[in-house]
Tab-separated table of C-alpha atoms and ligand atoms in Angstrom:
chain	number	residue	atom	x	y	z
R	27	UNK	CA	38.573	-84.584	53.325
R	28	UNK	CA	38.448	-88.048	53.607
R	29	UNK	CA	41.198	-90.331	54.718
R	30	UNK	CA	42.375	-93.413	52.529
R	31	UNK	CA	44.873	-96.037	53.675
R	32	UNK	CA	47.096	-95.941	50.937
R	33	UNK	CA	48.310	-91.467	51.996
R	34	UNK	CA	48.090	-93.454	55.688
R	35	UNK	CA	51.838	-93.338	57.053
R	36	UNK	CA	54.224	-96.636	58.091
R	37	UNK	CA	53.415	-99.642	56.151
R	38	UNK	CA	53.595	-102.728	54.131
R	39	UNK	CA	57.770	-103.538	53.379
R	40	UNK	CA	57.625	-103.474	49.369
R	41	UNK	CA	60.642	-104.344	49.051
R	42	UNK	CA	60.507	-107.792	51.208
R	43	UNK	CA	60.851	-111.443	49.183
R	44	UNK	CA	57.486	-112.958	50.592
R	45	UNK	CA	55.936	-111.756	53.348
R	46	UNK	CA	55.138	-112.935	56.546
R	47	UNK	CA	51.116	-113.582	58.085
R	48	UNK	CA	48.716	-114.794	60.346
R	49	UNK	CA	45.604	-115.811	59.988
R	50	UNK	CA	42.787	-115.326	63.261
R	51	UNK	CA	39.484	-116.477	62.286
R	52	UNK	CA	41.682	-118.965	59.951
R	53	UNK	CA	39.250	-121.760	59.410
R	54	UNK	CA	36.006	-119.118	58.408
R	55	UNK	CA	34.783	-118.424	54.757
R	56	UNK	CA	37.396	-115.229	55.388
R	57	UNK	CA	40.765	-117.890	56.491
R	58	UNK	CA	39.506	-120.702	53.922
R	59	UNK	CA	39.428	-117.702	50.802
R	60	UNK	CA	43.090	-116.145	52.222
R	61	UNK	CA	44.218	-119.800	53.029
R	62	UNK	CA	43.787	-120.078	48.874
R	63	UNK	CA	44.787	-117.448	47.835
R	64	UNK	CA	48.307	-117.853	49.676
R	65	UNK	CA	48.377	-121.046	48.273
R	66	UNK	CA	47.948	-119.770	44.997
R	67	UNK	CA	51.760	-118.070	45.387
R	68	UNK	CA	53.168	-120.023	48.331
R	69	UNK	CA	56.342	-118.965	47.063
R	70	UNK	CA	55.392	-114.829	48.786
R	71	UNK	CA	54.050	-115.353	52.063
R	72	UNK	CA	54.726	-117.451	55.135
R	73	UNK	CA	52.901	-118.579	57.989
R	74	UNK	CA	53.422	-117.648	61.023
R	75	UNK	CA	49.741	-118.467	62.950
R	76	UNK	CA	46.904	-119.874	62.136
R	77	UNK	CA	44.397	-119.653	64.782
R	78	UNK	CA	40.154	-121.155	65.353
R	79	UNK	CA	37.848	-120.634	67.953
R	80	UNK	CA	36.828	-124.858	67.698
R	81	UNK	CA	36.711	-126.512	64.190
R	82	UNK	CA	39.873	-128.866	66.271
R	83	UNK	CA	39.939	-130.644	61.766
R	84	UNK	CA	39.758	-127.718	60.271
R	85	UNK	CA	42.505	-125.255	62.814
R	86	UNK	CA	45.142	-128.219	62.208
R	87	UNK	CA	44.722	-129.107	58.278
R	88	UNK	CA	45.015	-125.884	57.555
R	89	UNK	CA	47.958	-125.506	59.249
R	90	UNK	CA	49.493	-128.342	57.018
R	91	UNK	CA	48.140	-127.012	54.382
R	92	UNK	CA	50.352	-124.059	54.851
R	93	UNK	CA	52.881	-125.065	57.248
R	94	UNK	CA	52.473	-122.479	59.755
R	95	UNK	CA	55.161	-121.975	63.438
R	96	UNK	CA	52.155	-121.752	65.151
R	97	UNK	CA	47.619	-123.246	65.559
R	98	UNK	CA	46.054	-121.876	68.256
R	99	UNK	CA	42.330	-123.227	69.566
R	100	UNK	CA	39.719	-120.876	71.222
R	101	UNK	CA	38.389	-123.199	72.497
R	102	UNK	CA	40.961	-124.672	75.755
R	103	UNK	CA	39.176	-128.451	76.079
R	104	UNK	CA	40.315	-128.827	72.837
R	105	UNK	CA	43.598	-128.503	73.386
R	106	UNK	CA	45.255	-132.550	73.136
R	107	UNK	CA	42.524	-132.979	70.582
R	108	UNK	CA	44.624	-130.492	67.794
R	109	UNK	CA	48.078	-131.413	69.819
R	110	UNK	CA	47.685	-135.115	69.088
R	111	UNK	CA	46.368	-133.594	65.809
R	112	UNK	CA	49.326	-131.702	65.055
R	113	UNK	CA	51.730	-133.497	66.521
R	114	UNK	CA	55.271	-135.018	64.491
R	115	UNK	CA	54.620	-131.809	62.225
R	116	UNK	CA	57.210	-129.482	64.534
R	117	UNK	CA	54.153	-127.383	64.118
R	118	UNK	CA	53.618	-125.229	68.116
R	119	UNK	CA	50.105	-125.782	69.947
R	120	UNK	CA	48.264	-123.223	72.350
R	121	UNK	CA	44.826	-122.714	73.661
R	122	UNK	CA	42.623	-120.398	74.572
R	123	UNK	CA	41.572	-116.733	74.535
R	124	UNK	CA	44.010	-115.449	76.400
R	125	UNK	CA	46.901	-117.403	73.623
R	126	UNK	CA	44.981	-116.317	70.953
R	127	UNK	CA	45.739	-113.023	72.187
R	128	UNK	CA	48.944	-113.181	72.599
R	129	UNK	CA	49.761	-115.206	69.676
R	130	UNK	CA	48.919	-111.806	67.880
R	131	UNK	CA	51.417	-110.608	69.525
R	132	UNK	CA	54.098	-112.560	67.650
R	133	UNK	CA	55.964	-110.246	64.662
R	134	UNK	CA	54.626	-110.120	61.573
R	135	UNK	CA	53.595	-108.020	58.742
R	136	UNK	CA	50.461	-108.546	57.598
R	137	UNK	CA	47.375	-110.214	59.986
R	138	UNK	CA	44.134	-110.641	58.241
R	139	UNK	CA	41.605	-109.745	61.009
R	140	UNK	CA	39.140	-112.879	59.956
R	141	UNK	CA	38.025	-114.008	63.588
R	142	UNK	CA	33.396	-113.230	63.792
R	143	UNK	CA	32.052	-110.316	65.842
R	144	UNK	CA	33.465	-108.294	68.941
R	145	UNK	CA	35.812	-111.352	69.928
R	146	UNK	CA	37.975	-110.210	67.496
R	147	UNK	CA	38.328	-107.281	69.291
R	148	UNK	CA	42.016	-107.790	71.346
R	149	UNK	CA	43.723	-109.494	68.784
R	150	UNK	CA	43.268	-106.836	66.620
R	151	UNK	CA	44.244	-104.855	68.834
R	152	UNK	CA	46.678	-106.845	69.855
R	153	UNK	CA	48.958	-107.469	66.829
R	154	UNK	CA	48.314	-103.147	65.406
R	155	UNK	CA	50.580	-102.699	69.239
R	156	UNK	CA	52.737	-105.827	67.744
R	157	UNK	CA	53.146	-103.670	64.902
R	158	UNK	CA	51.730	-105.801	62.006
R	159	UNK	CA	48.902	-103.948	58.917
R	160	UNK	CA	45.989	-105.398	59.229
R	161	UNK	CA	44.124	-106.452	56.292
R	162	UNK	CA	40.830	-106.492	57.798
R	163	UNK	CA	38.099	-108.124	57.720
R	164	UNK	CA	36.119	-108.513	61.031
R	165	UNK	CA	34.152	-105.259	61.243
R	166	UNK	CA	32.432	-105.776	64.333
R	167	UNK	CA	35.718	-104.768	66.112
R	168	UNK	CA	35.355	-101.050	64.303
R	169	UNK	CA	32.049	-101.058	64.698
R	170	UNK	CA	32.666	-101.303	69.303
R	171	UNK	CA	35.803	-99.803	69.741
R	172	UNK	CA	35.291	-96.926	66.950
R	173	UNK	CA	37.950	-94.350	67.613
R	174	UNK	CA	39.752	-95.629	69.400
R	175	UNK	CA	41.142	-98.166	67.163
R	176	UNK	CA	41.803	-96.010	65.027
R	177	UNK	CA	43.901	-94.027	67.961
R	178	UNK	CA	45.877	-98.147	68.959
R	179	UNK	CA	46.290	-97.963	64.744
R	180	UNK	CA	48.042	-94.818	64.218
R	181	UNK	CA	49.790	-94.891	67.465
R	182	UNK	CA	51.533	-98.205	66.361
R	183	UNK	CA	52.366	-96.259	62.694
R	184	UNK	CA	50.210	-99.449	61.065
R	185	UNK	CA	47.903	-99.043	58.208
R	186	UNK	CA	44.324	-100.655	57.770
R	187	UNK	CA	43.650	-102.804	54.921
R	188	UNK	CA	39.464	-103.164	54.333
R	189	UNK	CA	38.812	-106.958	52.877
R	190	UNK	CA	35.333	-106.408	53.658
R	191	UNK	CA	34.199	-106.298	48.865
R	192	UNK	CA	32.793	-103.627	49.327
R	193	UNK	CA	34.904	-100.887	50.938
R	194	UNK	CA	37.783	-102.715	49.251
R	195	UNK	CA	36.578	-101.192	46.576
R	196	UNK	CA	36.137	-98.014	47.972
R	197	UNK	CA	39.866	-98.354	48.587
R	198	UNK	CA	40.141	-98.775	45.287
R	199	UNK	CA	38.497	-96.467	43.943
R	200	UNK	CA	39.670	-93.110	46.244
R	201	UNK	CA	42.789	-91.422	43.871
R	202	UNK	CA	45.370	-90.700	47.136
R	203	UNK	CA	46.034	-87.643	45.473
R	204	UNK	CA	42.322	-86.401	45.728
R	205	UNK	CA	41.013	-87.250	48.685
R	206	UNK	CA	40.232	-84.180	49.070
R	207	UNK	CA	37.735	-83.300	46.435
R	208	UNK	CA	36.000	-86.301	47.493
R	209	UNK	CA	31.993	-85.224	47.632
R	210	UNK	CA	30.941	-88.576	48.802
R	211	UNK	CA	31.250	-92.442	48.881
R	212	UNK	CA	28.849	-94.775	48.120
R	213	UNK	CA	28.711	-98.642	49.500
R	214	UNK	CA	26.289	-100.733	47.499
R	215	UNK	CA	24.627	-104.009	49.250
R	216	UNK	CA	22.663	-106.827	47.011
R	217	UNK	CA	20.192	-106.402	49.182
R	218	UNK	CA	19.886	-109.769	50.270
R	219	UNK	CA	17.529	-112.953	50.413
R	220	UNK	CA	13.845	-111.345	51.675
R	221	UNK	CA	14.162	-108.031	49.328
R	222	UNK	CA	10.992	-108.054	47.655
R	223	UNK	CA	9.285	-109.772	50.957
R	224	UNK	CA	6.557	-107.836	52.254
R	225	UNK	CA	6.362	-107.285	55.980
R	226	UNK	CA	4.466	-109.888	56.032
R	227	UNK	CA	6.256	-112.410	53.768
R	228	UNK	CA	9.057	-111.729	56.111
R	229	UNK	CA	7.055	-112.699	59.568
R	230	UNK	CA	7.564	-116.078	58.576
R	231	UNK	CA	11.233	-116.535	57.406
R	232	UNK	CA	13.024	-120.271	58.164
R	233	UNK	CA	16.980	-119.033	59.840
R	234	UNK	CA	17.876	-121.766	56.596
R	235	UNK	CA	16.140	-118.718	54.559
R	236	UNK	CA	17.786	-115.903	56.180
R	237	UNK	CA	21.244	-118.119	55.712
R	238	UNK	CA	21.041	-119.148	52.392
R	239	UNK	CA	22.472	-115.730	50.692
R	240	UNK	CA	21.716	-114.858	47.309
R	241	UNK	CA	25.436	-113.880	45.381
R	242	UNK	CA	27.666	-114.208	48.521
R	243	UNK	CA	28.671	-117.688	50.543
R	244	UNK	CA	29.695	-116.451	53.995
R	245	UNK	CA	29.864	-117.576	57.912
R	246	UNK	CA	26.188	-117.408	59.716
R	247	UNK	CA	26.769	-114.681	61.237
R	248	UNK	CA	27.013	-111.796	58.426
R	249	UNK	CA	24.286	-114.138	56.333
R	250	UNK	CA	21.681	-113.371	58.779
R	251	UNK	CA	23.083	-109.866	58.790
R	252	UNK	CA	23.067	-110.201	55.090
R	253	UNK	CA	19.127	-110.605	55.571
R	254	UNK	CA	18.032	-107.619	57.631
R	255	UNK	CA	20.413	-105.755	55.812
R	256	UNK	CA	22.813	-104.792	59.735
R	257	UNK	CA	25.344	-105.415	57.937
R	258	UNK	CA	24.931	-103.094	55.893
R	259	UNK	CA	24.597	-100.703	58.637
R	260	UNK	CA	27.526	-102.204	59.915
R	261	UNK	CA	29.637	-101.387	56.758
R	262	UNK	CA	28.001	-97.407	57.252
R	263	UNK	CA	29.924	-97.472	60.084
R	264	UNK	CA	33.131	-99.580	59.253
R	265	UNK	CA	33.347	-96.836	56.357
R	266	UNK	CA	32.612	-93.887	58.391
R	267	UNK	CA	35.784	-95.140	60.496
R	268	UNK	CA	37.966	-95.846	57.692
R	269	UNK	CA	37.257	-93.287	55.352
R	270	UNK	CA	36.681	-90.664	58.299
R	271	UNK	CA	33.950	-89.295	56.596
R	272	UNK	CA	30.944	-88.209	58.340
R	273	UNK	CA	27.269	-90.073	58.222
R	274	UNK	CA	25.966	-87.455	55.904
R	275	UNK	CA	28.324	-88.199	52.699
R	276	UNK	CA	27.580	-92.035	53.339
R	277	UNK	CA	25.453	-93.763	50.971
R	278	UNK	CA	24.172	-97.042	50.477
R	279	UNK	CA	22.525	-98.252	47.016
R	280	UNK	CA	20.411	-101.142	46.929
R	281	UNK	CA	22.900	-103.248	43.403
R	282	UNK	CA	20.794	-107.339	43.731
R	283	UNK	CA	24.277	-108.189	40.945
R	284	UNK	CA	26.405	-107.874	42.975
R	285	UNK	CA	29.239	-106.286	40.532
R	286	UNK	CA	29.886	-102.814	41.537
R	287	UNK	CA	30.730	-103.433	45.218
R	288	UNK	CA	31.273	-99.678	45.667
R	289	UNK	CA	31.975	-95.857	43.975
R	290	UNK	CA	33.764	-93.086	44.831
R	291	UNK	CA	32.365	-89.481	43.629
R	292	UNK	CA	34.027	-86.490	42.935
R	293	UNK	CA	33.748	-82.417	42.748
R	294	UNK	CA	33.999	-82.572	39.280
R	295	UNK	CA	31.221	-84.808	39.058
R	296	UNK	CA	33.335	-88.238	37.709
R	297	UNK	CA	31.919	-91.282	39.932
R	298	UNK	CA	34.736	-94.273	39.770
R	299	UNK	CA	33.934	-97.161	40.861
R	300	UNK	CA	35.139	-100.608	41.548
R	301	UNK	CA	33.740	-104.070	39.558
R	302	UNK	CA	34.646	-107.690	40.026
R	303	UNK	CA	32.863	-111.039	40.835
R	304	UNK	CA	31.037	-112.053	43.659
R	305	UNK	CA	34.257	-113.988	45.125
R	306	UNK	CA	36.271	-112.833	48.712
R	307	UNK	CA	39.688	-114.156	46.717
R	308	UNK	CA	39.147	-110.538	44.969
R	309	UNK	CA	39.714	-108.236	47.987
R	310	UNK	CA	41.493	-111.036	50.081
R	311	UNK	CA	43.939	-110.253	47.527
R	312	UNK	CA	45.011	-107.052	46.757
R	313	UNK	CA	45.750	-106.839	50.364
R	314	UNK	CA	47.960	-109.896	50.481
R	315	UNK	CA	49.275	-107.944	47.728
R	316	UNK	CA	49.028	-104.410	48.079
R	317	UNK	CA	50.537	-101.689	46.554
R	318	UNK	CA	50.673	-104.878	43.752
R	319	UNK	CA	48.647	-106.817	41.603
R	320	UNK	CA	48.467	-110.519	41.129
R	321	UNK	CA	47.564	-112.703	39.255
R	322	UNK	CA	44.586	-114.666	41.374
R	323	UNK	CA	43.092	-117.480	39.432
R	324	UNK	CA	39.167	-116.045	40.621
R	325	UNK	CA	36.504	-115.383	38.263
R	326	UNK	CA	36.692	-112.755	35.427
R	327	UNK	CA	33.742	-110.226	34.384
R	328	UNK	CA	31.423	-111.210	31.715
R	329	UNK	CA	29.101	-107.972	31.757
R	330	UNK	CA	28.336	-109.440	28.439
R	331	UNK	CA	26.595	-112.366	29.756
R	332	UNK	CA	25.198	-110.405	33.237
R	333	UNK	CA	23.337	-107.651	30.533
R	334	UNK	CA	21.575	-105.807	32.692
R	335	UNK	CA	22.606	-103.623	35.831
R	336	UNK	CA	19.672	-102.857	38.245
R	337	UNK	CA	20.254	-100.405	41.258
R	338	UNK	CA	16.972	-98.992	44.141
R	339	UNK	CA	17.654	-97.477	47.353
R	340	UNK	CA	17.168	-99.418	50.270
R	341	UNK	CA	13.351	-99.015	51.827
R	342	UNK	CA	13.420	-98.636	55.546
R	343	UNK	CA	10.415	-99.240	56.749
R	344	UNK	CA	11.299	-102.893	55.957
R	345	UNK	CA	14.747	-103.609	56.579
R	346	UNK	CA	14.705	-101.421	59.372
R	347	UNK	CA	18.767	-102.093	60.868
R	348	UNK	CA	20.130	-99.628	58.619
R	349	UNK	CA	18.041	-97.242	60.268
R	350	UNK	CA	18.927	-98.306	63.480
R	351	UNK	CA	22.933	-98.694	62.576
R	352	UNK	CA	22.962	-95.147	60.742
R	353	UNK	CA	21.254	-92.977	63.588
R	354	UNK	CA	23.661	-94.931	65.506
R	355	UNK	CA	27.124	-93.370	63.759
R	356	UNK	CA	25.440	-90.616	64.111
R	357	UNK	CA	25.284	-91.033	68.395
R	358	UNK	CA	28.585	-91.392	69.222
R	359	UNK	CA	30.959	-94.767	69.539
R	360	UNK	CA	29.155	-95.994	72.937
R	361	UNK	CA	26.096	-96.302	70.614
R	362	UNK	CA	27.430	-98.461	67.199
R	363	UNK	CA	29.411	-100.318	70.174
R	364	UNK	CA	25.807	-101.229	71.852
R	365	UNK	CA	24.232	-101.405	68.836
R	366	UNK	CA	26.978	-105.012	67.115
R	367	UNK	CA	26.492	-106.516	70.981
R	368	UNK	CA	22.872	-106.005	71.030
R	369	UNK	CA	22.933	-107.719	67.419
R	370	UNK	CA	25.310	-110.910	68.185
R	371	UNK	CA	23.202	-112.176	70.261
R	372	UNK	CA	20.237	-111.587	68.384
R	373	UNK	CA	21.186	-113.184	66.305
R	374	UNK	CA	21.790	-116.720	67.972
R	375	UNK	CA	19.673	-116.494	69.412
R	376	UNK	CA	17.241	-116.053	65.786
R	377	UNK	CA	20.023	-118.796	64.875
R	378	UNK	CA	18.758	-120.847	67.433
R	379	UNK	CA	15.033	-121.239	67.202
R	380	UNK	CA	14.164	-119.206	70.265
R	381	UNK	CA	13.147	-115.610	68.305
R	382	UNK	CA	11.717	-114.413	65.744
R	383	UNK	CA	13.541	-113.168	61.877
R	384	UNK	CA	11.292	-109.611	62.204
R	385	UNK	CA	12.875	-109.627	66.598
R	386	UNK	CA	15.993	-108.853	65.251
R	387	UNK	CA	16.324	-105.393	64.170
R	388	UNK	CA	13.547	-105.399	67.213
R	389	UNK	CA	15.959	-106.512	69.944
R	390	UNK	CA	18.631	-104.034	68.725
R	391	UNK	CA	16.263	-100.700	69.024
R	392	UNK	CA	14.493	-101.718	72.460
R	393	UNK	CA	18.691	-102.328	73.538
R	394	UNK	CA	19.615	-98.858	72.403
R	395	UNK	CA	16.416	-97.495	74.091
R	396	UNK	CA	17.467	-98.658	77.603
R	397	UNK	CA	21.204	-97.391	76.981
R	398	UNK	CA	20.587	-94.643	76.409
R	399	UNK	CA	18.955	-93.196	79.768
R	400	UNK	CA	22.436	-95.674	81.722
R	401	UNK	CA	25.523	-95.899	79.846
R	402	UNK	CA	24.462	-92.823	77.251
R	403	UNK	CA	27.943	-91.009	76.080
R	404	UNK	CA	29.833	-92.583	77.877
R	405	UNK	CA	33.603	-92.246	75.919
R	406	UNK	CA	35.914	-94.879	75.358
R	407	UNK	CA	39.659	-94.007	76.620
R	408	UNK	CA	40.163	-97.583	77.470
R	409	UNK	CA	39.986	-101.418	76.412
R	410	UNK	CA	38.549	-101.958	79.367
R	411	UNK	CA	35.493	-99.905	79.026
R	412	UNK	CA	34.683	-100.854	75.423
R	413	UNK	CA	34.320	-104.817	76.314
R	414	UNK	CA	32.339	-103.096	79.894
R	415	UNK	CA	30.203	-101.544	77.092
R	416	UNK	CA	30.192	-104.412	75.066
R	417	UNK	CA	29.273	-106.450	78.154
R	418	UNK	CA	25.914	-104.725	79.056
R	419	UNK	CA	25.222	-104.197	75.718
R	420	UNK	CA	25.225	-108.459	75.496
R	421	UNK	CA	23.411	-108.050	79.077
R	422	UNK	CA	20.792	-105.651	77.901
R	423	UNK	CA	20.060	-107.972	74.484
R	424	UNK	CA	19.730	-111.222	77.322
R	425	UNK	CA	17.301	-109.768	79.610
R	426	UNK	CA	14.747	-108.683	76.287
R	427	UNK	CA	15.432	-112.105	74.503
R	428	UNK	CA	14.027	-113.720	78.084
R	429	UNK	CA	11.653	-111.340	78.186
R	430	UNK	CA	9.646	-111.995	75.098
R	431	UNK	CA	10.305	-115.600	76.067
R	432	UNK	CA	8.173	-115.201	79.005
R	433	UNK	CA	5.519	-112.938	77.848
R	434	UNK	CA	4.773	-116.137	74.306
R	435	UNK	CA	5.098	-118.595	76.596
D	25	NAD	P1	32.978	-117.347	59.333
D	25	NAD	O1	31.846	-117.980	60.859
D	25	NAD	O2	32.715	-118.373	58.814
D	25	NAD	O3	34.466	-118.098	60.520
D	25	NAD	C1	34.331	-116.973	61.441
D	25	NAD	C2	36.011	-117.344	62.123
D	25	NAD	O4	36.512	-116.972	63.473
D	25	NAD	C3	35.928	-118.924	62.122
D	25	NAD	O5	37.380	-119.411	62.193
D	25	NAD	C4	35.866	-119.380	64.291
D	25	NAD	O6	36.408	-120.766	64.699
D	25	NAD	C5	36.186	-117.903	64.088
D	25	NAD	N1	35.903	-117.453	65.959
D	25	NAD	C6	34.424	-117.926	66.272
D	25	NAD	N2	34.595	-117.014	66.440
D	25	NAD	C7	35.240	-117.161	67.830
D	25	NAD	C8	35.913	-116.147	68.782
D	25	NAD	N3	34.734	-116.822	70.498
D	25	NAD	N4	37.298	-116.332	69.546
D	25	NAD	C9	37.852	-116.655	68.208
D	25	NAD	N5	37.505	-116.961	67.020
D	25	NAD	C10	36.539	-116.520	66.923
D	25	NAD	O7	33.011	-115.508	59.456
D	25	NAD	P2	33.249	-116.016	58.470
D	25	NAD	O8	32.514	-115.127	56.676
D	25	NAD	O9	34.436	-115.257	58.046
D	25	NAD	O10	33.890	-113.775	58.487
D	25	NAD	C11	34.596	-113.142	59.334
D	25	NAD	C12	34.243	-111.857	59.630
D	25	NAD	O11	34.055	-110.968	58.225
D	25	NAD	C13	32.982	-111.249	60.065
D	25	NAD	O12	33.493	-109.961	61.432
D	25	NAD	C14	32.495	-110.600	59.148
D	25	NAD	O13	31.455	-109.674	58.543
D	25	NAD	C15	33.413	-110.135	58.194
D	25	NAD	N6	33.173	-110.754	56.089
D	25	NAD	C16	33.051	-111.871	55.294
D	25	NAD	C17	32.789	-112.338	54.700
D	25	NAD	C18	32.586	-113.068	53.996
D	25	NAD	O14	32.122	-113.308	52.505
D	25	NAD	N7	32.402	-114.460	54.462
D	25	NAD	C19	33.181	-110.312	53.886
D	25	NAD	C20	32.890	-109.335	54.038
D	25	NAD	C21	33.704	-109.241	55.670
D	26	MG	MG1	30.487	-106.257	52.258
């Protein structure tokens, strides 16, 4: 069997004249695309909360444009700055990580989870506990908490609607009546900026090159993940949890044109896919309006102009992050948690120029090796265990990077 968000219990209140929505990570790439979709149908949504980590101006502007009731900035030292920007608007202001979690428990129909990294876990769980359906962009929170995340969603009777384009495509391709007849699920990958680079060429790539994605315009962390293809690895883990399907029935296919976003192969030999322009407003609109489809000003596909679609197998030798992630998925939630933590630290170090591109995957591999001996097999009964393991993964990655720095100097 496979699980489809369309047939799990709970769900969006379809018959309301509008939906109340909160956006966590509102100033980011997904957050801004979400605001754009909402502003195209202003009367259909009421915005409760918008949050950001440090961009005060962007957050204040967003809160005003969306007429939000509360704006929360993660960096507590920026409280006064935000308060000043919003004074006289009637929009309430708060600051600090605890205020973000608290804001997530405000009752709304749908929470857009668009914070980057494991930092999104606690707010998203708070939103789940408060009974909101989740439009999930923040794949890392699923990768780091694993089955615990799904247990919490099931206990609260809420739906997790996938924003990630591949998972949204799969969600659209899953026939609710035929989930028992699903043979395989495939996520496609653009292959990123280094798809045709040799290992030798990869040794010299810079953060600026890695940040330049050929198809998608995204935040820095996911752009680097796309360059290493760790993003596709995280997405395999994400697909496993979203659709309850084993790693042996999950495939990755490189498709440089990014037109076919994902597909489902059924037992009768049919393959059902979703196609669309590479514009995140399409899956975001699908989640915000689901189960309806609403006219949205996004580019339409011109297949005649595109002409050719190509597909190829991923090269695991040049993109070892993909194997590391698949391996972690098989080993269990503790391993995907460590993989995610080490990767977040390694990506940060690469962006700061502290390690080279090829060392990102090497760092993750080393950390997983070391963690196997100490925390291997840890089970997640509580969020505290999830966060403690995440902290351990970050500590080991920090040590690994420091050790490498000492060796080089
Ligand atoms: P981004 O860097 O553009 O934005 C991240 C947002 O999170 C910002 O609003 C930032 O203020 C906030 N934030 C960062 N650190 C935080 C912290 N510690 N606490 C609270 N808030 C914090 O990232 P993005 O590209 O919008 O991606 C967001 C999430 O969506 C990621 O998990 C990414 O993998 C996923 N996603 C993005 C895309 C895309 O096209 N951008 C596609 C699929 C999935
Ligand atoms: Mg994706």
